Coordinates of C-alpha atoms and ligand atoms in Angstrom, one line a residue:
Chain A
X1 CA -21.7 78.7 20.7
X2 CA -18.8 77.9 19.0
X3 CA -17.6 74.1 18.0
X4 CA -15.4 72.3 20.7
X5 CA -13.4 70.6 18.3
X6 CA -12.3 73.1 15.9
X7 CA -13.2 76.4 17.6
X8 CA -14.3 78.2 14.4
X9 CA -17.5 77.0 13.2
X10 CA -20.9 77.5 14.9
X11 CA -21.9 74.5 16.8
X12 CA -25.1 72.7 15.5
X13 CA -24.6 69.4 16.9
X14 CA -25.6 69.2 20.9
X15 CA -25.9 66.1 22.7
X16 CA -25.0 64.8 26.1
X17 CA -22.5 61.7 26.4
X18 CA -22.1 59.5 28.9
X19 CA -18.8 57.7 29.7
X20 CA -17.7 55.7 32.6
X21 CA -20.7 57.3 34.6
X22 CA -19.9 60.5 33.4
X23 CA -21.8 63.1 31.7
X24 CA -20.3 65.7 29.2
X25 CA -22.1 67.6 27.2
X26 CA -20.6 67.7 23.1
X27 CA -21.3 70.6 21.0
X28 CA -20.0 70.0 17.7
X29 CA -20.2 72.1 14.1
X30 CA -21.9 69.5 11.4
X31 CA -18.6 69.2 9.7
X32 CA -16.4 68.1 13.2
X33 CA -19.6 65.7 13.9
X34 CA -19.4 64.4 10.1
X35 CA -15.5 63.6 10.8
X36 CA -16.1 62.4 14.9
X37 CA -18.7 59.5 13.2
X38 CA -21.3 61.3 15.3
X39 CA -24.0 61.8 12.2
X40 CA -24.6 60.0 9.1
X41 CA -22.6 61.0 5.9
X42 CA -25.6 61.0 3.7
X43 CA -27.1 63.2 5.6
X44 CA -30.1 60.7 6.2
X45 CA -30.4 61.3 10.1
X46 CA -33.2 58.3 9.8
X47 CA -31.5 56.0 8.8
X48 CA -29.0 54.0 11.6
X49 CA -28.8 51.0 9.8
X50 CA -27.2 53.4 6.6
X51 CA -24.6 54.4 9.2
X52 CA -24.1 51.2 10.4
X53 CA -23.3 49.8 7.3
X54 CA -21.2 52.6 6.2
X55 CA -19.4 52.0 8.9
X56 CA -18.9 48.2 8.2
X57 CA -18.2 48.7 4.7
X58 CA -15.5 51.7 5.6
X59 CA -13.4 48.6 8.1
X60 CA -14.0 46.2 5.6
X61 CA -12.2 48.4 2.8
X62 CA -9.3 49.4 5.1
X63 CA -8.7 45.7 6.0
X64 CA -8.2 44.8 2.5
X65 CA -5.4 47.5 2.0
X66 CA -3.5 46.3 5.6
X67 CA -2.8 42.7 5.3
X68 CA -1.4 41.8 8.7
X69 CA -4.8 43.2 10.1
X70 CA -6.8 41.8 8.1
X71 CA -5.5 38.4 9.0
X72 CA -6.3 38.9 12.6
X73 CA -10.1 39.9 12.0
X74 CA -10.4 36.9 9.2
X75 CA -9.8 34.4 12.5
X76 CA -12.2 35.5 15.0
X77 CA -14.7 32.9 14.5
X78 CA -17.7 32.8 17.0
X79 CA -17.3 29.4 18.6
X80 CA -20.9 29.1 19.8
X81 CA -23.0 30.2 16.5
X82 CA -20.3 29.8 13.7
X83 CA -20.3 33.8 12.8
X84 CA -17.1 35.0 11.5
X85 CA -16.0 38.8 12.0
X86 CA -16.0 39.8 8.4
X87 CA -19.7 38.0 8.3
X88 CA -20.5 40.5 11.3
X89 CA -19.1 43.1 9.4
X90 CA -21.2 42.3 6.4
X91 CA -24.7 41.9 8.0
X92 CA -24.4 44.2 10.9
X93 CA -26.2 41.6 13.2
X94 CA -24.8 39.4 15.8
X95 CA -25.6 35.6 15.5
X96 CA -25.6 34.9 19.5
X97 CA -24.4 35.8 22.9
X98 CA -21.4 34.9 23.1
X99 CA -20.6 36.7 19.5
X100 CA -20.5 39.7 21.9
X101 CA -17.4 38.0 23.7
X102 CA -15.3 36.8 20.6
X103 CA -15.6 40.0 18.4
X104 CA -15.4 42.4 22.0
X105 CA -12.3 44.0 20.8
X106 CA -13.6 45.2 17.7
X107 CA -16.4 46.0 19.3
X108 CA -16.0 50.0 21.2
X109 CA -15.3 52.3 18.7
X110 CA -18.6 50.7 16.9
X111 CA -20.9 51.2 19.5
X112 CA -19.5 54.6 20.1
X113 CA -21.0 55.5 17.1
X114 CA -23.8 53.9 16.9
X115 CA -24.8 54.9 20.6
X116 CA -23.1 58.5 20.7
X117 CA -20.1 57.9 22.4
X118 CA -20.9 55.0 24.9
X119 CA -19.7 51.5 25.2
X120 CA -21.0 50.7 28.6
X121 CA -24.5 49.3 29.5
X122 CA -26.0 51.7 32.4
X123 CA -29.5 50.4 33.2
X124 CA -31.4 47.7 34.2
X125 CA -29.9 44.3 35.6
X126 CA -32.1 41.2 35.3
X127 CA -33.8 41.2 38.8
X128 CA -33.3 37.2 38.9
X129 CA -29.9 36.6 38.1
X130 CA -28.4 39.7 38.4
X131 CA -28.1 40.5 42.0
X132 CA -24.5 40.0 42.2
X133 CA -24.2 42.2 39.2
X134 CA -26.2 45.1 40.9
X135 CA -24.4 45.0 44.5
X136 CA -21.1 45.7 42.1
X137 CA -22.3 48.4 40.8
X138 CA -23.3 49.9 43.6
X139 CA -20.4 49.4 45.5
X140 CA -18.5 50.7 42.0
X141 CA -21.0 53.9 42.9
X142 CA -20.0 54.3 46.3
X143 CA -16.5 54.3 45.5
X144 CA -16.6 56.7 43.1
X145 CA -19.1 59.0 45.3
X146 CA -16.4 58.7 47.3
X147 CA -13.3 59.6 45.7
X148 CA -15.1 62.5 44.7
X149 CA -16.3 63.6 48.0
X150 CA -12.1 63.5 49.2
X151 CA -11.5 65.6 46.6
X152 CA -13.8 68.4 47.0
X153 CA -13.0 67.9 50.3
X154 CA -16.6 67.3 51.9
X155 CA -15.2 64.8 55.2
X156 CA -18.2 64.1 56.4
X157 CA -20.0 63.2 53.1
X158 CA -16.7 60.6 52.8
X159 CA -16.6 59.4 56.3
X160 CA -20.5 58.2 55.4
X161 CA -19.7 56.9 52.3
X162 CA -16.9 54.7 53.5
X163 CA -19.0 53.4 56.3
X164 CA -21.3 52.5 53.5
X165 CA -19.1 50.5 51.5
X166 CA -17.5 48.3 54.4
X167 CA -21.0 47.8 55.6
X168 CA -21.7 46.1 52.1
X169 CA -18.7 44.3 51.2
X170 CA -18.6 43.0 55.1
X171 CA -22.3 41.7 54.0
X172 CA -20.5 40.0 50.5
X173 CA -17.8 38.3 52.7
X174 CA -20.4 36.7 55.0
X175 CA -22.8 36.0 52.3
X176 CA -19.8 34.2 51.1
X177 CA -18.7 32.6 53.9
X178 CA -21.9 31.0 54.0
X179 CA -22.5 29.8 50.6
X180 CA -19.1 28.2 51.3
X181 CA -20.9 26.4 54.2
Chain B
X1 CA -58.5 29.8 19.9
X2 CA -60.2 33.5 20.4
X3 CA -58.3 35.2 17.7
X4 CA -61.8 36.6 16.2
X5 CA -61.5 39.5 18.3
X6 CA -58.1 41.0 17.6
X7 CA -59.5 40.5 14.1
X8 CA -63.3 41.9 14.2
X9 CA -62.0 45.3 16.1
X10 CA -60.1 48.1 14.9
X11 CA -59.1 50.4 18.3
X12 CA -57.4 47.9 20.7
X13 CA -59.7 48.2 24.2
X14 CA -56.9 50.0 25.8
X15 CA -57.0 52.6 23.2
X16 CA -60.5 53.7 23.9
X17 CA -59.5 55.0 27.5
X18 CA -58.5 59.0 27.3
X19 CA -55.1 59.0 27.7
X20 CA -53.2 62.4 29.5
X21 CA -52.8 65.2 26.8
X22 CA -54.1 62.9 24.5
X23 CA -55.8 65.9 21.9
X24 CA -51.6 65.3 20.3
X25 CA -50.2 62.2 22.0
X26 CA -52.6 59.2 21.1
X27 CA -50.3 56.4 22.4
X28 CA -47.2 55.7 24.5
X29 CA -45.4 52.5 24.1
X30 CA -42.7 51.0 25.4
X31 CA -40.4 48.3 24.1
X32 CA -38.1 45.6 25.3
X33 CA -35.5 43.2 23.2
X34 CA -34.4 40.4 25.5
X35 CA -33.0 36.7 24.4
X36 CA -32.2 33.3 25.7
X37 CA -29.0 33.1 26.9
X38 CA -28.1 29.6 25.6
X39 CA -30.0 30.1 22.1
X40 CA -28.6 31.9 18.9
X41 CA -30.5 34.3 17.9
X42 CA -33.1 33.6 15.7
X43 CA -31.0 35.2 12.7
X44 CA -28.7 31.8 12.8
X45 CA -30.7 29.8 15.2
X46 CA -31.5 26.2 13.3
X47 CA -35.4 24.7 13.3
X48 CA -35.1 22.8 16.0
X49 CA -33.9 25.6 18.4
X50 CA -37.0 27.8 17.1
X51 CA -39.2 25.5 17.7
X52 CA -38.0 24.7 21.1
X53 CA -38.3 28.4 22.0
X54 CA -42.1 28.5 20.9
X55 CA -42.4 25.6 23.0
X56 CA -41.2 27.1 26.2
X57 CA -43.2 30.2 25.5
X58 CA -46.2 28.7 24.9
X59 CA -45.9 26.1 27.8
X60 CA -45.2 29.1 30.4
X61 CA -47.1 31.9 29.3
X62 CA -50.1 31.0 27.1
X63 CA -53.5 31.8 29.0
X64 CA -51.5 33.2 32.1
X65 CA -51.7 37.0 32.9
X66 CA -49.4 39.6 33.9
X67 CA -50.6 41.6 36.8
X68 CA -54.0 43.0 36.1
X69 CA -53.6 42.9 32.3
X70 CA -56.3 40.1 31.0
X71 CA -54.6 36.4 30.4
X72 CA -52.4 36.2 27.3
X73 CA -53.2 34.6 24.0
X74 CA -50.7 32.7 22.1
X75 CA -50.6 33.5 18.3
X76 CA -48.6 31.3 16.2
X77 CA -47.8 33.6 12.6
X78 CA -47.9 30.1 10.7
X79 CA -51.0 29.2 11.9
X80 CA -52.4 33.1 10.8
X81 CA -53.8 33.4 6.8
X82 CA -51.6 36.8 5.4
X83 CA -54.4 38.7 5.5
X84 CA -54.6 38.4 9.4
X85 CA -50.9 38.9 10.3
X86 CA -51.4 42.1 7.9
X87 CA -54.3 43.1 10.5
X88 CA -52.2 42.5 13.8
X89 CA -49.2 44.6 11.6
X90 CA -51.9 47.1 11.2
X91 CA -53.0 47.3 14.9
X92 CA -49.5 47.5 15.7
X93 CA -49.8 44.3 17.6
X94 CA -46.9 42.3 15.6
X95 CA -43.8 43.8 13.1
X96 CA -43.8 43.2 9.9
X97 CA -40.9 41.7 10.3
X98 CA -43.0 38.8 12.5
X99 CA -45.4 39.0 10.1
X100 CA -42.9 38.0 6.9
X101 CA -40.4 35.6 8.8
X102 CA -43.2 34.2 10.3
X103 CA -41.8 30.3 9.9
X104 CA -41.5 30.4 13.8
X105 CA -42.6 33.4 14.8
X106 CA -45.3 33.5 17.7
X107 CA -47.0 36.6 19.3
X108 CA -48.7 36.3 23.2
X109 CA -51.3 38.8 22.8
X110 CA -53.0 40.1 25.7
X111 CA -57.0 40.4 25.5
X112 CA -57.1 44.0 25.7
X113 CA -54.2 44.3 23.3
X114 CA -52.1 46.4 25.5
X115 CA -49.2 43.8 25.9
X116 CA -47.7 42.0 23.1
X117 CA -44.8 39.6 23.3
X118 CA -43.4 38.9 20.0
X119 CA -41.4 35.9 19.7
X120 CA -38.8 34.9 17.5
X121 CA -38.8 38.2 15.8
X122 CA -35.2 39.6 15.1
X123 CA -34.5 39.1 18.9
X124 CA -35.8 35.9 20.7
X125 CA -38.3 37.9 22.9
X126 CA -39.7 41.8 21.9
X127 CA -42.2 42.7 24.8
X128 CA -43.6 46.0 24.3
X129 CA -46.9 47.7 26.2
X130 CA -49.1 50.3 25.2
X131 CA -50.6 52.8 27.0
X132 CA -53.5 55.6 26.2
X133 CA -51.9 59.2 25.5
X134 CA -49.0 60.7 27.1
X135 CA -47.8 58.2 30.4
X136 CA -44.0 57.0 29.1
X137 CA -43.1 57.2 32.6
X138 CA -46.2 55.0 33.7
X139 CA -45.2 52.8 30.9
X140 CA -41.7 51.9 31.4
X141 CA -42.9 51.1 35.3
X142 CA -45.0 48.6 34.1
X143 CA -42.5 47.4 31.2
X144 CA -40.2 46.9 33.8
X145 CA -42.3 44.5 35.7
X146 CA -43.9 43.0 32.8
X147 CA -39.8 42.2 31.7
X148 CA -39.0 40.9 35.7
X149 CA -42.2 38.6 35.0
X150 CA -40.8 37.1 32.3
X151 CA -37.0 36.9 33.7
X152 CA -38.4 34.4 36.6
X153 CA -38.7 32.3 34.1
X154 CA -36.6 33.1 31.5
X155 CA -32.5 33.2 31.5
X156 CA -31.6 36.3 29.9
X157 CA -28.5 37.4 27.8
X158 CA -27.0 39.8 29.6
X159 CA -23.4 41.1 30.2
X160 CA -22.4 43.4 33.0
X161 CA -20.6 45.5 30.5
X162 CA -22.8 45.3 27.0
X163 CA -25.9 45.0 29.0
X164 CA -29.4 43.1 27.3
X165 CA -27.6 41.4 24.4
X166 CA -29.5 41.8 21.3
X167 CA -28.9 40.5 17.7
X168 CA -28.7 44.2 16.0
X169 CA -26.0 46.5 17.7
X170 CA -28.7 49.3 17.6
X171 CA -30.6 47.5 20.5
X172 CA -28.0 46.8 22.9
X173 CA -27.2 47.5 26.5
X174 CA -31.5 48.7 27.8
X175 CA -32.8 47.0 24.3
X176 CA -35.3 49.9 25.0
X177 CA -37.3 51.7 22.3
X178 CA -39.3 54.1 23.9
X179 CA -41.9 56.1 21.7
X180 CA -44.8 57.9 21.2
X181 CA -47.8 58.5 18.6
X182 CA -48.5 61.9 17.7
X183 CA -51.0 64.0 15.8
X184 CA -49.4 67.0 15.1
X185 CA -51.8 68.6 11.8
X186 CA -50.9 71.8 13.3
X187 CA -47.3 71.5 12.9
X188 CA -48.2 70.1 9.4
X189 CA -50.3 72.3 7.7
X190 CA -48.1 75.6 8.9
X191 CA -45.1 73.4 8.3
X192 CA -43.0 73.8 10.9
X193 CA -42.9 70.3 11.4
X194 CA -40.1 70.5 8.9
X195 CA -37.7 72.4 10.7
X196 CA -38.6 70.8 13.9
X197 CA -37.4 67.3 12.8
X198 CA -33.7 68.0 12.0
X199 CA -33.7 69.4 15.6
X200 CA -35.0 66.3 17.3
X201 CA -33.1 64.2 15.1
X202 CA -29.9 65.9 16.5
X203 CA -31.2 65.2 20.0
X204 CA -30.6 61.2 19.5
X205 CA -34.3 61.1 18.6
X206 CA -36.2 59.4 15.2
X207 CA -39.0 61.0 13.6
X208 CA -41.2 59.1 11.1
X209 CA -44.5 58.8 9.8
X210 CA -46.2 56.0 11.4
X211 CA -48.4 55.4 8.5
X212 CA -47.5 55.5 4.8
X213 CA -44.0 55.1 3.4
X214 CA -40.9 56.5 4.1
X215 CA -41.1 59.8 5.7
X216 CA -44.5 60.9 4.9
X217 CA -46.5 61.0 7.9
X218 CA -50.0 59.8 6.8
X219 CA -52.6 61.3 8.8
X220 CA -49.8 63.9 9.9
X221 CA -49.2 60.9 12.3
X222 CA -45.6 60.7 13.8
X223 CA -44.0 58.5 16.1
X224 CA -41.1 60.1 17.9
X225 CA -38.5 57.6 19.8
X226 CA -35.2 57.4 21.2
X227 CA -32.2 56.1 18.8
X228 CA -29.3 55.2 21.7
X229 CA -29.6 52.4 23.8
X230 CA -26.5 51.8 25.1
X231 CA -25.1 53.7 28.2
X232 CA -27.8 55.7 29.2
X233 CA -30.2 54.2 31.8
X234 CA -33.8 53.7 31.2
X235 CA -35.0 56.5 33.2
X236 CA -32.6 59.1 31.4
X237 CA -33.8 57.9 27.9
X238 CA -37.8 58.2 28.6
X239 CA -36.7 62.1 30.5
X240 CA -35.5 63.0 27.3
X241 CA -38.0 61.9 25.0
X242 CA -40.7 63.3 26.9
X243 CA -38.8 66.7 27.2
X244 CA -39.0 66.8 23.2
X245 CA -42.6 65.4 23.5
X246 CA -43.7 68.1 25.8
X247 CA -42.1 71.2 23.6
X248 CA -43.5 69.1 20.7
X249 CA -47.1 69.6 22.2
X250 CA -46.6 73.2 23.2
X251 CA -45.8 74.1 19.8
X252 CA -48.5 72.2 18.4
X253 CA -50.8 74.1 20.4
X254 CA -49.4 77.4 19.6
X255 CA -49.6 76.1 16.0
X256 CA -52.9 75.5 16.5
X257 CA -53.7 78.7 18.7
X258 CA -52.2 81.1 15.5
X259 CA -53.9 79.3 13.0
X260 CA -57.4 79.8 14.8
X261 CA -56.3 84.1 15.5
X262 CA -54.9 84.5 11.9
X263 CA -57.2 82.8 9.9
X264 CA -60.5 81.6 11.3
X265 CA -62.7 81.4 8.3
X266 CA -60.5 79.7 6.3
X267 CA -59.3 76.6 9.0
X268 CA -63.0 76.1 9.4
X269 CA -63.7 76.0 5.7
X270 CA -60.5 73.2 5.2
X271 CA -61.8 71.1 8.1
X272 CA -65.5 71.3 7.1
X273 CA -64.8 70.5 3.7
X274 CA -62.6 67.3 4.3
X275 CA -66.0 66.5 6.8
X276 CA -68.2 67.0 3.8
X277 CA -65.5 64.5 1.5
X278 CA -65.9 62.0 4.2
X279 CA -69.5 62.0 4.7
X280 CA -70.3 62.0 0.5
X281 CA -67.3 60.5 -1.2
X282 CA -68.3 56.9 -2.8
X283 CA -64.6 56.3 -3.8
X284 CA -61.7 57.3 -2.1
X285 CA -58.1 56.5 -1.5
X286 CA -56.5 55.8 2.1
X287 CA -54.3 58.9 1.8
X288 CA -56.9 61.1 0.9
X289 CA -59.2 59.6 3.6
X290 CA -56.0 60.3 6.2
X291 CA -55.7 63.9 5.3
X292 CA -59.5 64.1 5.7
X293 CA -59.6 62.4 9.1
X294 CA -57.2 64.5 10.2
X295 CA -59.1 67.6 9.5
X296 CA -62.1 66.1 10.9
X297 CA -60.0 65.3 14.1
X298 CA -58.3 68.2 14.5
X299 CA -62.1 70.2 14.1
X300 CA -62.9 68.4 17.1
X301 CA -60.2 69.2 19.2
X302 CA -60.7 73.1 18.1
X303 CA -64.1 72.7 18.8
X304 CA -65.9 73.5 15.1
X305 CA -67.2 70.1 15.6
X306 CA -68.7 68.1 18.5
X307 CA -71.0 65.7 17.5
X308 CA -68.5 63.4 16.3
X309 CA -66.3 61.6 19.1
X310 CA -62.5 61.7 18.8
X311 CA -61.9 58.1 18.8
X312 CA -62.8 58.7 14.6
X313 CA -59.4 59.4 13.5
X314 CA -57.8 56.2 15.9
X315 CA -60.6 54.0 14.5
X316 CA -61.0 55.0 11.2
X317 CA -57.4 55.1 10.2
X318 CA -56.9 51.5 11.1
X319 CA -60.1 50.6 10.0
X320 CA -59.4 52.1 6.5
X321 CA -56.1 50.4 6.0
X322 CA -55.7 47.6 3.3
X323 CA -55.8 44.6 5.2
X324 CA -58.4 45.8 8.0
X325 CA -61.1 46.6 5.4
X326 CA -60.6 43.1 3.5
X327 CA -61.0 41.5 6.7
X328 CA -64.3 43.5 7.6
X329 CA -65.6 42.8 4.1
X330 CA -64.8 39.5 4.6
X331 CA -63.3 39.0 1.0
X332 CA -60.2 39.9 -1.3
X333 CA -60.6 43.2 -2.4
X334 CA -58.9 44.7 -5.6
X335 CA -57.6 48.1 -4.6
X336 CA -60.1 50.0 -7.0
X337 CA -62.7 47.9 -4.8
X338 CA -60.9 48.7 -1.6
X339 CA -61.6 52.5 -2.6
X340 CA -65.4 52.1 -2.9
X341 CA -65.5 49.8 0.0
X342 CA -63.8 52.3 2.4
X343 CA -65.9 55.1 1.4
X344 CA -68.7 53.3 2.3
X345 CA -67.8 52.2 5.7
X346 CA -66.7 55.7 6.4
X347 CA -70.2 56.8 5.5
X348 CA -71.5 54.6 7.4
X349 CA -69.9 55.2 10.6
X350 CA -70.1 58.8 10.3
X351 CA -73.9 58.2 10.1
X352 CA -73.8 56.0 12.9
X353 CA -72.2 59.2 15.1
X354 CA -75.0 61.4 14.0
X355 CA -77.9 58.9 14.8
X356 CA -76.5 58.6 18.2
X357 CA -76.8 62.5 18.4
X358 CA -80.8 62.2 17.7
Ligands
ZN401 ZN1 -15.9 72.1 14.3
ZN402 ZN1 -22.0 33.8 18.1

């Protein structure tokens, strides 16, 4: 099988990635996977953390060289725990929460690597607190089941799938209605 | 407090059950970073805020039990001498990273050791469960309600988007680490093992020795588990991993299965000869005595040996580390002592096996 990315070498590198619900399968040749972030660059495959930090210390070099930038990052202070980004950076460790919030931004293209490609959580909501969270995504399921039902064209899969979805938001509104009463 | 008996036995009660395909897999275990939502983590969290955590842990769960899993004990590290949070480390009942940052660090323990909760460790709350042999599915099933168990009490930080928030980016979104504990002497001795790790490294996987340092698999011991934690469900990550454990274990057995047809006499004589070290040596070092029980267990499984139960290499290997044999002494040992100790409780549980024979 031969690399996506450059279609010459010999693919070595095969995982699945998932994004925005999506599966896709990635064949890479070591070299492509080097240069996509997808392996380590020591060639340690143990060894996240080494990744991580190479990754940390890579931003932190380019931000010295583009001033302007640099600024931006030097400001983001976590207002909760105190953590600045270029502190993040150096430890590769959040200090709270709502560090998650303040350095969001920044925050994609590092846990595409660390997490091969993804950026989006995909399991388990707290059962407690996280009903609301979990009728979202389901509706955010249903919707997407059925765009793709209209466009292979399968009517009657749709038809069901829209009854579905009214159904459930009609059940929102009046849950609403009530917690309003 | 009843902390005698997580100290006075080396295999955990749950480990003595026979797990599924457990001649390879000796344990599954699954594990779940969560935090308090209105707490830093413990990386920046002050005194105070540590202690108040350990507070509302104790106060909720200490002597309560989780479904049919025996009441929990609360283990406080600062209230532990270091040769005991060594033995929990050992056991695999607590990190070492518990054990070191142990200022206000707290385990809940449950009494056949097959839950821990780990407080204060890197994240505010690491609940992991073990379970005999090969059963990830089973375990994440139960992980799951052990983790809605603790949410009815507990607010949880959690983002629709980033999912379980956790103080390392490489637990985020499930804060899942999935693994299992493998004896793979097979896969060892013919070395394949070596080509098989780049390959299941590749796959998003980690491969390490679970004894020893580094790389080296003491005991040709490994622990396989999944790496990505982010947008992949729960499910999808514990498919994978067992579809590497399961070609792991049929090439194991094929291992195994060739080296038995190609050479018979030879297997035999390795395996009876790391027996005959065992059962004479009056000094010997814990990576020699891993190699050996790993012969001896192996011998079992192949069926050159059956007087001696397979529970040996579990026991023995914990039973023979550093900390464990101090605490079964019952004194500091100097590690020239620690040799001559072990071989003697080696001997003497080997001749406790044969006695129960007669
Ligand atoms: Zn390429
Ligand atoms: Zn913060």
């Amino acid at each position: 099988m031969e690399c996506q990315e450059c279609q010459e070498r010999q693919a070595t590198v095969h995982f699945t990635q998932v994004i925005n619900g999506e599966k896709m399968e990635v064949h890479l040749c070591q070299q492509c996977a080097k240069e996509k972030g997808y392996v380590s660059q020591d060639d340690d495959p143990y060894s996240l953390h080494h990744l991580l930090s190479g990754l940390f210390h890579q931003k932190a070099n380019t931000l010295s060289h583009s001033s302007q930038q640099a600024h931006s990052y030097q400001e983001l202070v976590c207002d909760k725990c105190g953590m600045t980004y270029p502190q993040f950076l150096k430890i590769g460790k959040f200090g709270c929460a709502h560090c998650y919030d303040t350095f969001s931004e920044h925050l994609d293209p590092l846990f595409r690597k660390v997490h091969s490609g993804n950026t989006t959580h995909e399991g388990k909501v707290p059962k407690r607190t996280g009903s609301d969270i979990h009728h979202r995504k389901q509706l955010r399921h249903l919707k997407l089941s059925l765009q793709q039902a209209i466009a292979a064209e399968a009517f009657e899969e749709a038809a069901r799938l829209r009854d579905q979805i009214k159904a459930m938001e009609k059940r929102t509104e009046e849950q609403e209605e009530g917690d309003k009463q | 407090m009843s902390l005698e008996h997580f100290m006075s036995e080396a295999v955990s009660p749950w480990l003595k059950e026979d797990g599924p395909d457990s001649d390879i897999v000796m344990s599954s275990r699954i594990r779940l970073a969560r935090n308090f939502s209105a707490y830093p983590f413990p990386l920046i969290a002050g005194d105070e805020q540590m202690e108040h955590i350990l507070h509302i842990m104790l106060n909720i769960f200490d002597q309560r039990s989780f479904a049919d899993y025996k009441k929990l004990e609360f283990v406080k590290m600062s209230d532990l001498k270091a040769i005991e949070k060594q033995v929990l480390v050992e056991k695999h009942l607590i990190s070492p990273h518990l054990a070191d940052k142990s200022d206000y660090g707290a385990v809940l323990i449950s009494e056949n050791e097959q839950v821990s909760i780990m407080i204060n460790e890197e994240d505010h709350i690491r609940a992991q469960l073990y379970f005999p042999g090969f059963q990830l599915g089973g375990a994440l099933e139960q992980a799951f309600q052990l983790d809605d168990w603790l949410e009815e009490k507990v607010d949880y930080a959690f983002d629709e988007d980033r999912g379980y928030l956790t103080c390392c980016p490489t637990n985020v979104g499930t804060g899942l680490r999935a693994s299992v504990m493998m004896h793979l002497p097979a896969l060892a001795i013919t070395r394949k093992i070596n080509r098989l790790i780049p390959a299941i490294n590749q796959l998003g996987l980690a491969v390490r020795g679970i004894y020893g340092e580094g790389s080296e698999a003491l005991g040709n011991i490994f622990q396989i588990s999944n790496q990505i934690t982010l947008g992949r469900s729960e499910e999808d990550i514990i498919e994978d991993l067992k579809g590497v454990v399961e070609q792991l274990i049929e090439h194991e057995r094929q291992a195994r299965r060739v080296l038995v047809e190609q050479s018979p006499l030879e297997l035999e004589n390795r395996l009876f000869r790391s027996l005959g070290v065992l059962q004479h040596s009056r000094i010997i070092e814990s990576k020699e005595t891993a190699k050996c029980l790993s012969d001896v267990r192996l011998a079992i499984d192949l069926g050159f040996i059956n007087n001696i139960s397979k529970s040996i290499l579990n026991e023995l290997v914990v039973l023979t580390q550093p900390a464990f044999l101090q605490q079964y002494a019952k004194r500091r040992l100097s590690p020239n002592e620690r040799d001559v100790f072990r071989a003697s409780v080696i001997r003497e549980r080997l001749n406790m096996e044969q006695k129960e024979e007669l």
